[in-house]
Amino acid sequence: MDETLIAQYLRNKRICREFAAYYDLYRKYKQDYRVQQILAGQADADIRDRAKKAGFDERLSLISLLLGAIQMEIRENVEQEDALRKLHRTLQDLKKTLGDLEQWDQNTVLDILRANWESLQAMLEREDAADSISVTEKREYQMVIETLRQDVRAIHMAGTFRPQDAFAVIRERFEGGGFRNAVRPGGDRRTIVEPFPVRGENVRGGQ
């Protein structure tokens, strides 16, 4: 972003110049202060010393940078928690389905998982076509779908197709954070809090 681009939206030349100058300074502070390093508690002595000696405007800019980064990470963690709740409900339904099976072969579990993600994919496409789904909800669907895809690969590689054993693989991936390798809401950024605690008995029991 530069003054030429800003001028396309701000017609007052003085305001345009002032905003461009402020934005350049804001970017400079963002680069100089290394906000993520501060939030991680790893600010070096130079950064701490500069913040102590900074003028009023620079301190306000630093506070704004810190608040912006924190708000972004809070939003990402809330989105991830919502996605995990959706995944948790899906796995609870899957556990019941697999537990009710009386007959099965080496393709049964994989077919059920594929049917689950294909159903979710079709639902996502319908809601997207109807423009009735938010970007956040779309990412939730994508995370669940990708997690189920990865579960299929994990079960296939483990070579275990008995329903209870296959679900044990799914449960182990979930409890080990395998869902973090799926599509994550907000992209692959550092999180400042862990996802909501899952009640293990809901996914673990009933083998």
Short mmCIF file of N, CA and C in Angstrom, two decimals, residues 67-162:
data_model
loop_
_atom_site.label_atom_id
_atom_site.label_comp_id
_atom_site.label_asym_id
_atom_site.label_seq_id
_atom_site.Cartn_x
_atom_site.Cartn_y
_atom_site.Cartn_z
N LEU A 67 -2.33 -5.02 20.45
CA LEU A 67 -3.76 -5.34 20.56
C LEU A 67 -4.27 -5.99 19.28
N GLY A 68 -3.82 -5.49 18.13
CA GLY A 68 -4.25 -6.07 16.86
C GLY A 68 -3.83 -7.52 16.73
N ALA A 69 -2.59 -7.82 17.13
CA ALA A 69 -2.10 -9.20 17.05
C ALA A 69 -2.85 -10.11 18.01
N ILE A 70 -3.11 -9.62 19.22
CA ILE A 70 -3.84 -10.42 20.21
C ILE A 70 -5.27 -10.69 19.76
N GLN A 71 -5.93 -9.65 19.22
CA GLN A 71 -7.31 -9.81 18.76
C GLN A 71 -7.38 -10.82 17.61
N MET A 72 -6.40 -10.77 16.72
CA MET A 72 -6.38 -11.72 15.60
C MET A 72 -6.23 -13.15 16.11
N GLU A 73 -5.35 -13.35 17.08
CA GLU A 73 -5.14 -14.70 17.59
C GLU A 73 -6.32 -15.19 18.41
N ILE A 74 -6.97 -14.28 19.14
CA ILE A 74 -8.18 -14.67 19.85
C ILE A 74 -9.25 -15.12 18.87
N ARG A 75 -9.43 -14.35 17.79
CA ARG A 75 -10.42 -14.71 16.77
C ARG A 75 -10.11 -16.06 16.15
N GLU A 76 -8.84 -16.31 15.87
CA GLU A 76 -8.45 -17.59 15.28
C GLU A 76 -8.71 -18.74 16.24
N ASN A 77 -8.44 -18.53 17.52
CA ASN A 77 -8.67 -19.59 18.50
C ASN A 77 -10.16 -19.87 18.70
N VAL A 78 -10.98 -18.81 18.66
CA VAL A 78 -12.43 -19.01 18.76
C VAL A 78 -12.92 -19.80 17.55
N GLU A 79 -12.41 -19.45 16.36
CA GLU A 79 -12.80 -20.17 15.15
C GLU A 79 -12.35 -21.63 15.23
N GLN A 80 -11.14 -21.85 15.74
CA GLN A 80 -10.65 -23.22 15.84
C GLN A 80 -11.48 -24.02 16.84
N GLU A 81 -11.87 -23.38 17.94
CA GLU A 81 -12.69 -24.08 18.92
C GLU A 81 -14.03 -24.49 18.31
N ASP A 82 -14.65 -23.59 17.53
CA ASP A 82 -15.92 -23.92 16.88
C ASP A 82 -15.74 -25.09 15.92
N ALA A 83 -14.63 -25.07 15.17
CA ALA A 83 -14.36 -26.16 14.23
C ALA A 83 -14.15 -27.48 14.96
N LEU A 84 -13.47 -27.42 16.11
CA LEU A 84 -13.22 -28.64 16.88
C LEU A 84 -14.51 -29.20 17.46
N ARG A 85 -15.42 -28.33 17.84
CA ARG A 85 -16.71 -28.81 18.34
C ARG A 85 -17.47 -29.53 17.23
N LYS A 86 -17.39 -29.00 16.02
CA LYS A 86 -18.05 -29.64 14.88
C LYS A 86 -17.41 -31.00 14.61
N LEU A 87 -16.08 -31.04 14.67
CA LEU A 87 -15.36 -32.31 14.46
C LEU A 87 -15.70 -33.31 15.57
N HIS A 88 -15.78 -32.83 16.80
CA HIS A 88 -16.07 -33.71 17.93
C HIS A 88 -17.45 -34.36 17.78
N ARG A 89 -18.44 -33.57 17.36
CA ARG A 89 -19.79 -34.12 17.14
C ARG A 89 -19.76 -35.17 16.03
N THR A 90 -18.99 -34.89 14.99
CA THR A 90 -18.88 -35.83 13.87
C THR A 90 -18.26 -37.15 14.33
N LEU A 91 -17.24 -37.06 15.16
CA LEU A 91 -16.58 -38.28 15.65
C LEU A 91 -17.46 -39.05 16.62
N GLN A 92 -18.27 -38.36 17.41
CA GLN A 92 -19.21 -39.05 18.29
C GLN A 92 -20.22 -39.86 17.47
N ASP A 93 -20.75 -39.26 16.40
CA ASP A 93 -21.68 -39.97 15.52
C ASP A 93 -20.99 -41.15 14.85
N LEU A 94 -19.74 -40.94 14.45
CA LEU A 94 -18.99 -41.99 13.78
C LEU A 94 -18.73 -43.16 14.73
N LYS A 95 -18.42 -42.85 15.99
CA LYS A 95 -18.18 -43.92 16.97
C LYS A 95 -19.42 -44.78 17.14
N LYS A 96 -20.59 -44.16 17.20
CA LYS A 96 -21.83 -44.91 17.35
C LYS A 96 -22.09 -45.77 16.12
N THR A 97 -21.86 -45.19 14.94
CA THR A 97 -22.07 -45.95 13.70
C THR A 97 -21.18 -47.18 13.65
N LEU A 98 -19.91 -46.99 13.97
CA LEU A 98 -18.97 -48.12 13.93
C LEU A 98 -19.27 -49.13 15.03
N GLY A 99 -19.71 -48.65 16.18
CA GLY A 99 -20.03 -49.56 17.28
C GLY A 99 -21.24 -50.42 17.01
N ASP A 100 -22.14 -49.96 16.13
CA ASP A 100 -23.36 -50.71 15.82
C ASP A 100 -23.15 -51.75 14.72
N LEU A 101 -21.96 -51.74 14.09
CA LEU A 101 -21.72 -52.67 12.99
C LEU A 101 -21.64 -54.11 13.49
N GLU A 102 -22.34 -55.00 12.82
CA GLU A 102 -22.28 -56.42 13.15
C GLU A 102 -21.47 -57.20 12.13
N GLN A 103 -21.46 -56.69 10.91
CA GLN A 103 -20.68 -57.33 9.85
C GLN A 103 -19.82 -56.26 9.17
N TRP A 104 -18.62 -56.62 8.81
CA TRP A 104 -17.73 -55.65 8.18
C TRP A 104 -16.63 -56.39 7.42
N ASP A 105 -16.01 -55.66 6.48
CA ASP A 105 -14.82 -56.18 5.80
C ASP A 105 -13.78 -55.06 5.78
N GLN A 106 -12.72 -55.24 5.04
CA GLN A 106 -11.62 -54.26 5.09
C GLN A 106 -11.98 -52.91 4.48
N ASN A 107 -13.09 -52.85 3.76
CA ASN A 107 -13.49 -51.58 3.15
C ASN A 107 -14.59 -50.85 3.93
N THR A 108 -15.21 -51.52 4.89
CA THR A 108 -16.39 -50.97 5.55
C THR A 108 -16.11 -49.63 6.23
N VAL A 109 -15.11 -49.59 7.09
CA VAL A 109 -14.81 -48.36 7.83
C VAL A 109 -14.39 -47.23 6.89
N LEU A 110 -13.55 -47.57 5.91
CA LEU A 110 -13.09 -46.56 4.97
C LEU A 110 -14.25 -45.99 4.16
N ASP A 111 -15.18 -46.88 3.78
CA ASP A 111 -16.36 -46.42 3.02
C ASP A 111 -17.24 -45.50 3.86
N ILE A 112 -17.38 -45.84 5.15
CA ILE A 112 -18.20 -45.00 6.04
C ILE A 112 -17.56 -43.62 6.20
N LEU A 113 -16.24 -43.57 6.37
CA LEU A 113 -15.55 -42.30 6.50
C LEU A 113 -15.67 -41.47 5.22
N ARG A 114 -15.50 -42.14 4.08
CA ARG A 114 -15.64 -41.42 2.81
C ARG A 114 -17.06 -40.88 2.64
N ALA A 115 -18.04 -41.68 3.02
CA ALA A 115 -19.43 -41.23 2.92
C ALA A 115 -19.67 -40.01 3.82
N ASN A 116 -19.04 -40.00 4.99
CA ASN A 116 -19.17 -38.87 5.90
C ASN A 116 -18.62 -37.60 5.28
N TRP A 117 -17.40 -37.66 4.75
CA TRP A 117 -16.82 -36.43 4.23
C TRP A 117 -17.49 -36.01 2.92
N GLU A 118 -17.96 -36.98 2.12
CA GLU A 118 -18.67 -36.62 0.89
C GLU A 118 -20.00 -35.94 1.20
N SER A 119 -20.67 -36.42 2.26
CA SER A 119 -21.92 -35.78 2.69
C SER A 119 -21.67 -34.36 3.16
N LEU A 120 -20.60 -34.16 3.95
CA LEU A 120 -20.24 -32.82 4.43
C LEU A 120 -19.84 -31.92 3.27
N GLN A 121 -19.12 -32.49 2.30
CA GLN A 121 -18.69 -31.71 1.14
C GLN A 121 -19.90 -31.25 0.33
N ALA A 122 -20.86 -32.16 0.14
CA ALA A 122 -22.08 -31.81 -0.60
C ALA A 122 -22.88 -30.74 0.13
N MET A 123 -22.95 -30.85 1.46
CA MET A 123 -23.66 -29.86 2.26
C MET A 123 -22.97 -28.50 2.16
N LEU A 124 -21.65 -28.51 2.22
CA LEU A 124 -20.88 -27.27 2.09
C LEU A 124 -21.13 -26.62 0.74
N GLU A 125 -21.11 -27.41 -0.31
CA GLU A 125 -21.31 -26.86 -1.66
C GLU A 125 -22.71 -26.31 -1.84
N ARG A 126 -23.71 -26.97 -1.26
CA ARG A 126 -25.08 -26.46 -1.34
C ARG A 126 -25.22 -25.12 -0.63
N GLU A 127 -24.69 -25.06 0.59
CA GLU A 127 -24.81 -23.82 1.36
C GLU A 127 -24.00 -22.70 0.72
N ASP A 128 -22.86 -23.06 0.14
CA ASP A 128 -22.03 -22.06 -0.53
C ASP A 128 -22.74 -21.53 -1.77
N ALA A 129 -23.36 -22.43 -2.53
CA ALA A 129 -24.09 -22.01 -3.74
C ALA A 129 -25.27 -21.12 -3.39
N ALA A 130 -25.87 -21.39 -2.23
CA ALA A 130 -27.02 -20.58 -1.79
C ALA A 130 -26.58 -19.32 -1.07
N ASP A 131 -25.27 -19.14 -0.94
CA ASP A 131 -24.70 -17.98 -0.26
C ASP A 131 -25.24 -17.87 1.17
N SER A 132 -25.36 -19.03 1.83
CA SER A 132 -25.92 -19.05 3.18
C SER A 132 -24.90 -19.51 4.22
N ILE A 133 -23.63 -19.39 3.88
CA ILE A 133 -22.58 -19.84 4.79
C ILE A 133 -21.49 -18.79 4.87
N SER A 134 -20.99 -18.57 6.07
CA SER A 134 -19.94 -17.58 6.27
C SER A 134 -18.57 -18.19 5.95
N VAL A 135 -17.58 -17.32 5.82
CA VAL A 135 -16.22 -17.79 5.58
C VAL A 135 -15.74 -18.66 6.73
N THR A 136 -16.08 -18.26 7.95
CA THR A 136 -15.69 -19.04 9.13
C THR A 136 -16.32 -20.43 9.11
N GLU A 137 -17.62 -20.50 8.82
CA GLU A 137 -18.31 -21.79 8.76
C GLU A 137 -17.73 -22.67 7.66
N LYS A 138 -17.35 -22.05 6.56
CA LYS A 138 -16.76 -22.81 5.45
C LYS A 138 -15.45 -23.45 5.89
N ARG A 139 -14.65 -22.70 6.63
CA ARG A 139 -13.39 -23.26 7.12
C ARG A 139 -13.63 -24.38 8.11
N GLU A 140 -14.71 -24.28 8.90
CA GLU A 140 -15.03 -25.36 9.84
C GLU A 140 -15.32 -26.65 9.07
N TYR A 141 -16.15 -26.55 8.03
CA TYR A 141 -16.43 -27.71 7.19
C TYR A 141 -15.13 -28.28 6.62
N GLN A 142 -14.28 -27.40 6.10
CA GLN A 142 -13.05 -27.85 5.45
C GLN A 142 -12.14 -28.58 6.43
N MET A 143 -12.10 -28.10 7.67
CA MET A 143 -11.25 -28.75 8.66
C MET A 143 -11.75 -30.16 8.96
N VAL A 144 -13.06 -30.32 9.14
CA VAL A 144 -13.63 -31.63 9.43
C VAL A 144 -13.42 -32.58 8.26
N ILE A 145 -13.68 -32.09 7.06
CA ILE A 145 -13.53 -32.93 5.86
C ILE A 145 -12.09 -33.39 5.71
N GLU A 146 -11.15 -32.46 5.85
CA GLU A 146 -9.74 -32.82 5.69
C GLU A 146 -9.28 -33.77 6.79
N THR A 147 -9.79 -33.59 8.01
CA THR A 147 -9.43 -34.50 9.09
C THR A 147 -9.92 -35.91 8.79
N LEU A 148 -11.14 -36.05 8.28
CA LEU A 148 -11.66 -37.38 7.92
C LEU A 148 -10.84 -38.00 6.80
N ARG A 149 -10.40 -37.19 5.85
CA ARG A 149 -9.55 -37.70 4.77
C ARG A 149 -8.24 -38.25 5.34
N GLN A 150 -7.67 -37.49 6.26
CA GLN A 150 -6.42 -37.93 6.86
C GLN A 150 -6.62 -39.17 7.74
N ASP A 151 -7.79 -39.28 8.36
CA ASP A 151 -8.10 -40.48 9.14
C ASP A 151 -8.12 -41.71 8.25
N VAL A 152 -8.70 -41.57 7.07
CA VAL A 152 -8.74 -42.68 6.11
C VAL A 152 -7.32 -43.12 5.76
N ARG A 153 -6.45 -42.16 5.49
CA ARG A 153 -5.07 -42.49 5.14
C ARG A 153 -4.36 -43.17 6.32
N ALA A 154 -4.61 -42.68 7.54
CA ALA A 154 -3.96 -43.25 8.72
C ALA A 154 -4.41 -44.69 8.95
N ILE A 155 -5.71 -44.94 8.80
CA ILE A 155 -6.24 -46.29 8.98
C ILE A 155 -5.68 -47.23 7.92
N HIS A 156 -5.64 -46.74 6.69
CA HIS A 156 -5.13 -47.55 5.59
C HIS A 156 -3.66 -47.90 5.81
N MET A 157 -2.87 -46.93 6.27
CA MET A 157 -1.45 -47.18 6.51
C MET A 157 -1.25 -48.11 7.70
N ALA A 158 -2.14 -48.02 8.71
CA ALA A 158 -2.03 -48.90 9.87
C ALA A 158 -2.46 -50.32 9.53
N GLY A 159 -3.23 -50.48 8.46
CA GLY A 159 -3.68 -51.80 8.05
C GLY A 159 -4.64 -52.43 9.04
N THR A 160 -5.39 -51.59 9.76
CA THR A 160 -6.34 -52.11 10.74
C THR A 160 -7.75 -51.70 10.32
N PHE A 161 -8.60 -52.71 10.06
CA PHE A 161 -9.91 -52.42 9.49
C PHE A 161 -11.07 -52.89 10.39
N ARG A 162 -10.74 -53.53 11.50
CA ARG A 162 -11.78 -53.86 12.48
C ARG A 162 -12.33 -52.54 13.03
#
